[in-house]
């Protein structure tokens, strides 16, 4: 990734730009400004998508 290309939200299916880094420093966040796009919901969405792509897998199998 070059310095000119904006970072994209890592939530599955999201194409929005990630929130810019804080003005006082630190790393750039990985998610956009939508409250529901966070590490927990991204993990849950990846699990849901994996279960959908696995035909024949029971829904409550864990």
Tab-separated table of N, CA and C in Angstrom:
chain	number	residue	atom	x	y	z
A	1	UNK	N	0.849	-1.165	0.000
A	1	UNK	CA	0.000	0.000	0.000
A	1	UNK	C	0.901	1.236	0.000
A	2	UNK	N	0.649	2.155	-0.883
A	2	UNK	CA	1.462	3.360	-0.950
A	2	UNK	C	0.886	4.417	-0.014
A	3	UNK	N	1.674	5.459	0.221
A	3	UNK	CA	1.231	6.526	1.116
A	3	UNK	C	0.059	7.296	0.518
A	4	UNK	N	-0.129	7.232	-0.807
A	4	UNK	CA	-1.193	7.970	-1.464
A	4	UNK	C	-2.532	7.243	-1.442
A	5	UNK	N	-2.522	5.927	-1.271
A	5	UNK	CA	-3.782	5.189	-1.307
A	5	UNK	C	-4.403	5.150	0.090
A	6	UNK	N	-5.678	5.536	0.187
A	6	UNK	CA	-6.331	5.546	1.500
A	6	UNK	C	-6.573	4.117	2.006
A	7	UNK	N	-6.472	3.945	3.292
A	7	UNK	CA	-6.733	2.653	3.916
A	7	UNK	C	-8.235	2.405	3.891
A	8	UNK	N	-8.641	1.174	3.591
A	8	UNK	CA	-10.050	0.804	3.518
A	8	UNK	C	-10.442	0.039	4.776
A	9	UNK	N	-11.673	0.211	5.207
A	9	UNK	CA	-12.231	-0.500	6.356
A	9	UNK	C	-12.079	-2.002	6.156
A	10	UNK	N	-11.688	-2.724	7.211
A	10	UNK	CA	-11.482	-4.166	7.085
A	10	UNK	C	-12.734	-4.983	7.424
A	11	UNK	N	-13.868	-4.314	7.661
A	11	UNK	CA	-15.121	-5.039	7.894
A	11	UNK	C	-15.484	-5.754	6.598
A	12	UNK	N	-15.871	-7.028	6.659
A	12	UNK	CA	-16.188	-7.770	5.440
A	12	UNK	C	-17.231	-7.060	4.571
A	13	UNK	N	-16.862	-6.804	3.322
A	13	UNK	CA	-17.772	-6.191	2.366
A	13	UNK	C	-17.816	-4.679	2.404
A	14	UNK	N	-17.133	-4.049	3.348
A	14	UNK	CA	-17.165	-2.596	3.450
A	14	UNK	C	-16.095	-1.992	2.545
A	15	UNK	N	-16.476	-0.994	1.796
A	15	UNK	CA	-15.563	-0.309	0.884
A	15	UNK	C	-15.251	1.103	1.352
A	16	UNK	N	-15.758	1.490	2.525
A	16	UNK	CA	-15.572	2.850	3.025
A	16	UNK	C	-14.126	3.049	3.475
A	17	UNK	N	-13.651	4.290	3.434
A	17	UNK	CA	-12.293	4.552	3.932
A	17	UNK	C	-12.234	4.422	5.447
A	18	UNK	N	-11.104	3.946	5.936
A	18	UNK	CA	-10.903	3.847	7.385
A	18	UNK	C	-10.789	5.250	7.976
A	19	UNK	N	-11.101	5.352	9.247
A	19	UNK	CA	-10.990	6.622	9.958
A	19	UNK	C	-9.527	7.073	9.903
A	20	UNK	N	-9.275	8.352	9.688
A	20	UNK	CA	-7.880	8.817	9.657
A	20	UNK	C	-7.215	8.683	11.027
A	21	UNK	N	-5.895	8.647	11.050
A	21	UNK	CA	-5.194	8.552	12.341
A	21	UNK	C	-5.476	9.771	13.211
A	22	UNK	N	-5.350	9.592	14.505
A	22	UNK	CA	-5.566	10.695	15.440
A	22	UNK	C	-4.519	11.766	15.190
A	23	UNK	N	-4.897	13.023	15.346
A	23	UNK	CA	-3.994	14.129	15.042
A	23	UNK	C	-2.775	14.181	15.965
A	24	UNK	N	-2.860	13.569	17.144
A	24	UNK	CA	-1.721	13.553	18.064
A	24	UNK	C	-0.794	12.363	17.838
A	25	UNK	N	-1.136	11.506	16.890
A	25	UNK	CA	-0.275	10.377	16.558
A	25	UNK	C	-0.943	9.045	16.810
A	26	UNK	N	-0.206	8.014	16.543
A	26	UNK	CA	-0.699	6.657	16.704
A	26	UNK	C	-1.064	6.053	15.372
A	27	UNK	N	-1.327	4.762	15.368
A	27	UNK	CA	-1.657	4.079	14.113
A	27	UNK	C	-3.045	4.452	13.605
A	28	UNK	N	-3.226	4.297	12.316
A	28	UNK	CA	-4.535	4.560	11.733
A	28	UNK	C	-5.480	3.417	12.093
A	29	UNK	N	-6.713	3.738	12.506
A	29	UNK	CA	-7.689	2.680	12.787
A	29	UNK	C	-7.951	1.821	11.548
A	30	UNK	N	-8.422	0.621	11.768
A	30	UNK	CA	-8.681	-0.306	10.671
A	30	UNK	C	-10.120	-0.272	10.179
A	31	UNK	N	-10.992	0.421	10.897
A	31	UNK	CA	-12.403	0.438	10.559
A	31	UNK	C	-12.866	1.837	10.177
A	32	UNK	N	-14.000	1.904	9.482
A	32	UNK	CA	-14.571	3.193	9.081
A	32	UNK	C	-15.303	3.820	10.268
A	33	UNK	N	-16.039	4.872	10.003
A	33	UNK	CA	-16.700	5.602	11.088
A	33	UNK	C	-18.059	5.031	11.501
A	34	UNK	N	-18.483	3.925	10.920
A	34	UNK	CA	-19.742	3.297	11.338
A	34	UNK	C	-19.536	2.581	12.677
A	35	UNK	N	-20.391	2.875	13.636
A	35	UNK	CA	-20.254	2.279	14.971
A	35	UNK	C	-20.312	0.755	14.941
A	36	UNK	N	-21.101	0.195	14.035
A	36	UNK	CA	-21.246	-1.265	13.997
A	36	UNK	C	-20.064	-1.958	13.328
A	37	UNK	N	-19.140	-1.208	12.758
A	37	UNK	CA	-17.943	-1.806	12.163
A	37	UNK	C	-16.811	-1.738	13.185
A	38	UNK	N	-16.632	-2.843	13.893
A	38	UNK	CA	-15.590	-2.943	14.908
A	38	UNK	C	-15.063	-4.372	14.905
A	39	UNK	N	-14.063	-4.655	15.723
A	39	UNK	CA	-13.409	-5.962	15.707
A	39	UNK	C	-14.387	-7.108	16.004
A	40	UNK	N	-15.258	-6.924	16.980
A	40	UNK	CA	-16.193	-7.992	17.354
A	40	UNK	C	-17.182	-8.284	16.232
A	41	UNK	N	-17.831	-7.255	15.714
A	41	UNK	CA	-18.835	-7.493	14.681
A	41	UNK	C	-18.189	-7.977	13.377
A	42	UNK	N	-16.950	-7.555	13.098
A	42	UNK	CA	-16.240	-8.051	11.914
A	42	UNK	C	-15.980	-9.550	12.053
A	43	UNK	N	-15.566	-9.973	13.241
A	43	UNK	CA	-15.331	-11.402	13.501
A	43	UNK	C	-16.635	-12.195	13.336
A	44	UNK	N	-17.719	-11.675	13.905
A	44	UNK	CA	-19.009	-12.358	13.796
A	44	UNK	C	-19.469	-12.445	12.343
A	45	UNK	N	-19.261	-11.400	11.574
A	45	UNK	CA	-19.659	-11.402	10.164
A	45	UNK	C	-18.821	-12.403	9.366
A	46	UNK	N	-17.514	-12.476	9.650
A	46	UNK	CA	-16.664	-13.476	8.961
A	46	UNK	C	-17.127	-14.890	9.283
A	47	UNK	N	-17.511	-15.134	10.545
A	47	UNK	CA	-18.023	-16.464	10.920
A	47	UNK	C	-19.332	-16.757	10.196
A	48	UNK	N	-20.220	-15.770	10.133
A	48	UNK	CA	-21.502	-15.960	9.452
A	48	UNK	C	-21.280	-16.269	7.975
A	49	UNK	N	-20.384	-15.553	7.339
A	49	UNK	CA	-20.095	-15.789	5.924
A	49	UNK	C	-19.469	-17.166	5.705
A	50	UNK	N	-18.604	-17.588	6.616
A	50	UNK	CA	-17.987	-18.914	6.504
A	50	UNK	C	-19.038	-20.008	6.650
A	51	UNK	N	-20.000	-19.811	7.568
A	51	UNK	CA	-21.062	-20.799	7.753
A	51	UNK	C	-21.973	-20.867	6.535
A	52	UNK	N	-22.222	-19.730	5.896
A	52	UNK	CA	-23.048	-19.716	4.695
A	52	UNK	C	-22.365	-20.433	3.535
A	53	UNK	N	-21.044	-20.337	3.463
A	53	UNK	CA	-20.323	-20.946	2.345
A	53	UNK	C	-20.048	-22.424	2.579
A	54	UNK	N	-20.350	-22.928	3.772
A	54	UNK	CA	-20.164	-24.344	4.088
A	54	UNK	C	-21.513	-25.044	4.063
A	55	UNK	N	-21.949	-25.526	2.895
A	55	UNK	CA	-23.252	-26.189	2.837
A	55	UNK	C	-23.267	-27.457	3.684
A	56	UNK	N	-24.368	-27.669	4.350
A	56	UNK	CA	-24.543	-28.871	5.147
A	56	UNK	C	-24.049	-28.746	6.569
A	57	UNK	N	-23.417	-27.643	6.907
A	57	UNK	CA	-22.941	-27.452	8.275
A	57	UNK	C	-24.123	-27.018	9.155
A	58	UNK	N	-24.340	-27.702	10.266
A	58	UNK	CA	-25.422	-27.296	11.160
A	58	UNK	C	-25.212	-25.893	11.684
A	59	UNK	N	-26.291	-25.147	11.850
A	59	UNK	CA	-26.215	-23.750	12.288
A	59	UNK	C	-25.623	-23.625	13.698
A	60	UNK	N	-26.051	-24.441	14.634
A	60	UNK	CA	-25.615	-24.312	16.020
A	60	UNK	C	-24.461	-25.221	16.360
A	61	UNK	N	-23.693	-25.671	15.395
A	61	UNK	CA	-22.604	-26.616	15.626
A	61	UNK	C	-21.363	-25.910	16.144
A	62	UNK	N	-21.202	-25.870	17.479
A	62	UNK	CA	-19.990	-25.328	18.111
A	62	UNK	C	-19.831	-25.891	19.462
